[in-house]
Amino acid sequence: MLFLPKRRTKGDDNPETDPGAELENAFLYPSFVKEKGFDERGNLILIICGKKYVVYPFDTHIDEAINLASRWRPHQVTYDRIVHLRSWIRENHQHGHNLPYKDLESMKSCRHFVERVIHREFAPAKHLFVEGYRYCLKENTRIFSNHRKQG
């Protein structure tokens, strides 16, 4: 299991004033994620599978999604899958579903986790939001499919 230490914030571990900071932070993320720096507001900018992702201070879910994706086979890791997973981890937390996910070991298990969250999310009023429910399930299947069109 990959351990992601506390995320670096603007002003932390400055390589100009701390010679060991650059080396120390080199192991913060897996190889498919690079730190690009910070935007004008101090938000961390990551490059995930070659695409820019702005990490806002309250966004801890992206780290959890990256951690899970680090367990997948390299060809399975895509920007779209990571961001999709991050969104449903957030839904799981914010809406109090509290389904376990931190020990998921494969992309397939992450796909099934998202399906469980979708079922829980729509359970109270599935009959009122049938189209939205079906769309979320279909989108989850599309994103986690084996097609290599995702980013």
PDB file of N, CA and C in Angstrom, residues 1-8 24-33 35 46 59-71 82:
ATOM      1  N   MET A   1       0.839  -1.175   0.000  1.00  0.00           N
ATOM      2  CA  MET A   1       0.000   0.000   0.000  1.00  0.00           C
ATOM      3  C   MET A   1       0.879   1.231   0.000  1.00  0.00           C
ATOM      4  N   LEU A   2       0.562   2.179  -0.859  1.00  0.00           N
ATOM      5  CA  LEU A   2       1.299   3.424  -0.969  1.00  0.00           C
ATOM      6  C   LEU A   2       0.865   4.350   0.146  1.00  0.00           C
ATOM      7  N   PHE A   3       1.790   4.988   0.792  1.00  0.00           N
ATOM      8  CA  PHE A   3       1.481   5.955   1.833  1.00  0.00           C
ATOM      9  C   PHE A   3       1.772   7.344   1.304  1.00  0.00           C
ATOM     10  N   LEU A   4       0.758   8.186   1.295  1.00  0.00           N
ATOM     11  CA  LEU A   4       0.948   9.558   0.868  1.00  0.00           C
ATOM     12  C   LEU A   4       1.064  10.434   2.103  1.00  0.00           C
ATOM     13  N   PRO A   5       2.238  11.018   2.338  1.00  0.00           N
ATOM     14  CA  PRO A   5       2.391  11.890   3.491  1.00  0.00           C
ATOM     15  C   PRO A   5       1.563  13.160   3.344  1.00  0.00           C
ATOM     16  N   LYS A   6       1.581  14.003   4.354  1.00  0.00           N
ATOM     17  CA  LYS A   6       0.864  15.264   4.317  1.00  0.00           C
ATOM     18  C   LYS A   6       1.230  16.028   3.055  1.00  0.00           C
ATOM     19  N   ARG A   7       0.219  16.516   2.366  1.00  0.00           N
ATOM     20  CA  ARG A   7       0.422  17.238   1.122  1.00  0.00           C
ATOM     21  C   ARG A   7       1.201  18.523   1.380  1.00  0.00           C
ATOM     22  N   ARG A   8       2.099  18.823   0.467  1.00  0.00           N
ATOM     23  CA  ARG A   8       2.880  20.041   0.536  1.00  0.00           C
ATOM     24  C   ARG A   8       1.989  21.229   0.217  1.00  0.00           C
ATOM     25  N   GLU A  24      13.012  14.943  -0.697  1.00  0.00           N
ATOM     26  CA  GLU A  24      11.961  14.448   0.186  1.00  0.00           C
ATOM     27  C   GLU A  24      10.610  14.423  -0.525  1.00  0.00           C
ATOM     28  N   ASN A  25      10.294  15.454  -1.292  1.00  0.00           N
ATOM     29  CA  ASN A  25       9.000  15.541  -1.957  1.00  0.00           C
ATOM     30  C   ASN A  25       8.932  14.723  -3.236  1.00  0.00           C
ATOM     31  N   ALA A  26      10.056  14.229  -3.700  1.00  0.00           N
ATOM     32  CA  ALA A  26      10.073  13.449  -4.937  1.00  0.00           C
ATOM     33  C   ALA A  26       9.286  12.147  -4.786  1.00  0.00           C
ATOM     34  N   PHE A  27       9.049  11.689  -3.588  1.00  0.00           N
ATOM     35  CA  PHE A  27       8.371  10.419  -3.359  1.00  0.00           C
ATOM     36  C   PHE A  27       6.945  10.605  -2.855  1.00  0.00           C
ATOM     37  N   LEU A  28       6.425  11.805  -2.934  1.00  0.00           N
ATOM     38  CA  LEU A  28       5.091  12.083  -2.432  1.00  0.00           C
ATOM     39  C   LEU A  28       4.002  11.414  -3.267  1.00  0.00           C
ATOM     40  N   TYR A  29       4.155  11.399  -4.580  1.00  0.00           N
ATOM     41  CA  TYR A  29       3.144  10.837  -5.463  1.00  0.00           C
ATOM     42  C   TYR A  29       3.750   9.744  -6.337  1.00  0.00           C
ATOM     43  N   PRO A  30       2.905   8.823  -6.844  1.00  0.00           N
ATOM     44  CA  PRO A  30       3.402   7.796  -7.771  1.00  0.00           C
ATOM     45  C   PRO A  30       3.832   8.434  -9.095  1.00  0.00           C
ATOM     46  N   SER A  31       4.457   7.655  -9.935  1.00  0.00           N
ATOM     47  CA  SER A  31       5.073   8.182 -11.154  1.00  0.00           C
ATOM     48  C   SER A  31       4.093   8.819 -12.138  1.00  0.00           C
ATOM     49  N   PHE A  32       2.823   8.482 -12.080  1.00  0.00           N
ATOM     50  CA  PHE A  32       1.859   9.067 -13.012  1.00  0.00           C
ATOM     51  C   PHE A  32       1.351  10.440 -12.551  1.00  0.00           C
ATOM     52  N   VAL A  33       1.877  10.924 -11.424  1.00  0.00           N
ATOM     53  CA  VAL A  33       1.504  12.239 -10.899  1.00  0.00           C
ATOM     54  C   VAL A  33       2.768  13.048 -10.665  1.00  0.00           C
ATOM     55  N   GLU A  35       4.128  17.038  -9.395  1.00  0.00           N
ATOM     56  CA  GLU A  35       3.783  18.343  -8.848  1.00  0.00           C
ATOM     57  C   GLU A  35       4.274  19.413  -9.806  1.00  0.00           C
ATOM     58  N   LEU A  46      -1.250  19.699  -9.845  1.00  0.00           N
ATOM     59  CA  LEU A  46      -0.707  18.383 -10.166  1.00  0.00           C
ATOM     60  C   LEU A  46      -0.889  18.128 -11.657  1.00  0.00           C
ATOM     61  N   ASP A  59      -9.658  19.597  -0.775  1.00  0.00           N
ATOM     62  CA  ASP A  59      -9.752  18.403  -1.623  1.00  0.00           C
ATOM     63  C   ASP A  59      -8.757  17.330  -1.191  1.00  0.00           C
ATOM     64  N   THR A  60      -9.128  16.566  -0.187  1.00  0.00           N
ATOM     65  CA  THR A  60      -8.302  15.435   0.236  1.00  0.00           C
ATOM     66  C   THR A  60      -8.646  14.179  -0.556  1.00  0.00           C
ATOM     67  N   HIS A  61      -9.765  14.214  -1.252  1.00  0.00           N
ATOM     68  CA  HIS A  61     -10.244  13.034  -1.961  1.00  0.00           C
ATOM     69  C   HIS A  61      -9.360  12.673  -3.152  1.00  0.00           C
ATOM     70  N   ILE A  62      -8.709  13.653  -3.761  1.00  0.00           N
ATOM     71  CA  ILE A  62      -7.836  13.341  -4.892  1.00  0.00           C
ATOM     72  C   ILE A  62      -6.661  12.485  -4.434  1.00  0.00           C
ATOM     73  N   ASP A  63      -6.135  12.757  -3.251  1.00  0.00           N
ATOM     74  CA  ASP A  63      -5.033  11.934  -2.735  1.00  0.00           C
ATOM     75  C   ASP A  63      -5.485  10.492  -2.511  1.00  0.00           C
ATOM     76  N   GLU A  64      -6.695  10.321  -2.034  1.00  0.00           N
ATOM     77  CA  GLU A  64      -7.218   8.969  -1.814  1.00  0.00           C
ATOM     78  C   GLU A  64      -7.406   8.238  -3.148  1.00  0.00           C
ATOM     79  N   ALA A  65      -7.900   8.946  -4.150  1.00  0.00           N
ATOM     80  CA  ALA A  65      -8.091   8.333  -5.470  1.00  0.00           C
ATOM     81  C   ALA A  65      -6.739   7.975  -6.104  1.00  0.00           C
ATOM     82  N   ILE A  66      -5.757   8.858  -5.962  1.00  0.00           N
ATOM     83  CA  ILE A  66      -4.412   8.572  -6.479  1.00  0.00           C
ATOM     84  C   ILE A  66      -3.827   7.362  -5.775  1.00  0.00           C
ATOM     85  N   ASN A  67      -4.008   7.294  -4.479  1.00  0.00           N
ATOM     86  CA  ASN A  67      -3.503   6.160  -3.710  1.00  0.00           C
ATOM     87  C   ASN A  67      -4.111   4.852  -4.215  1.00  0.00           C
ATOM     88  N   LEU A  68      -5.408   4.831  -4.452  1.00  0.00           N
ATOM     89  CA  LEU A  68      -6.057   3.619  -4.967  1.00  0.00           C
ATOM     90  C   LEU A  68      -5.566   3.301  -6.378  1.00  0.00           C
ATOM     91  N   ALA A  69      -5.454   4.309  -7.226  1.00  0.00           N
ATOM     92  CA  ALA A  69      -5.001   4.093  -8.609  1.00  0.00           C
ATOM     93  C   ALA A  69      -3.572   3.571  -8.663  1.00  0.00           C
ATOM     94  N   SER A  70      -2.782   3.868  -7.656  1.00  0.00           N
ATOM     95  CA  SER A  70      -1.399   3.383  -7.638  1.00  0.00           C
ATOM     96  C   SER A  70      -1.332   1.861  -7.504  1.00  0.00           C
ATOM     97  N   ARG A  71      -2.441   1.226  -7.159  1.00  0.00           N
ATOM     98  CA  ARG A  71      -2.498  -0.235  -7.021  1.00  0.00           C
ATOM     99  C   ARG A  71      -2.933  -0.920  -8.312  1.00  0.00           C
ATOM    100  N   ILE A  82      -9.219   8.471 -12.421  1.00  0.00           N
ATOM    101  CA  ILE A  82      -8.828   8.998 -11.110  1.00  0.00           C
ATOM    102  C   ILE A  82      -9.787  10.096 -10.659  1.00  0.00           C
TER     103      ILE A  82
END
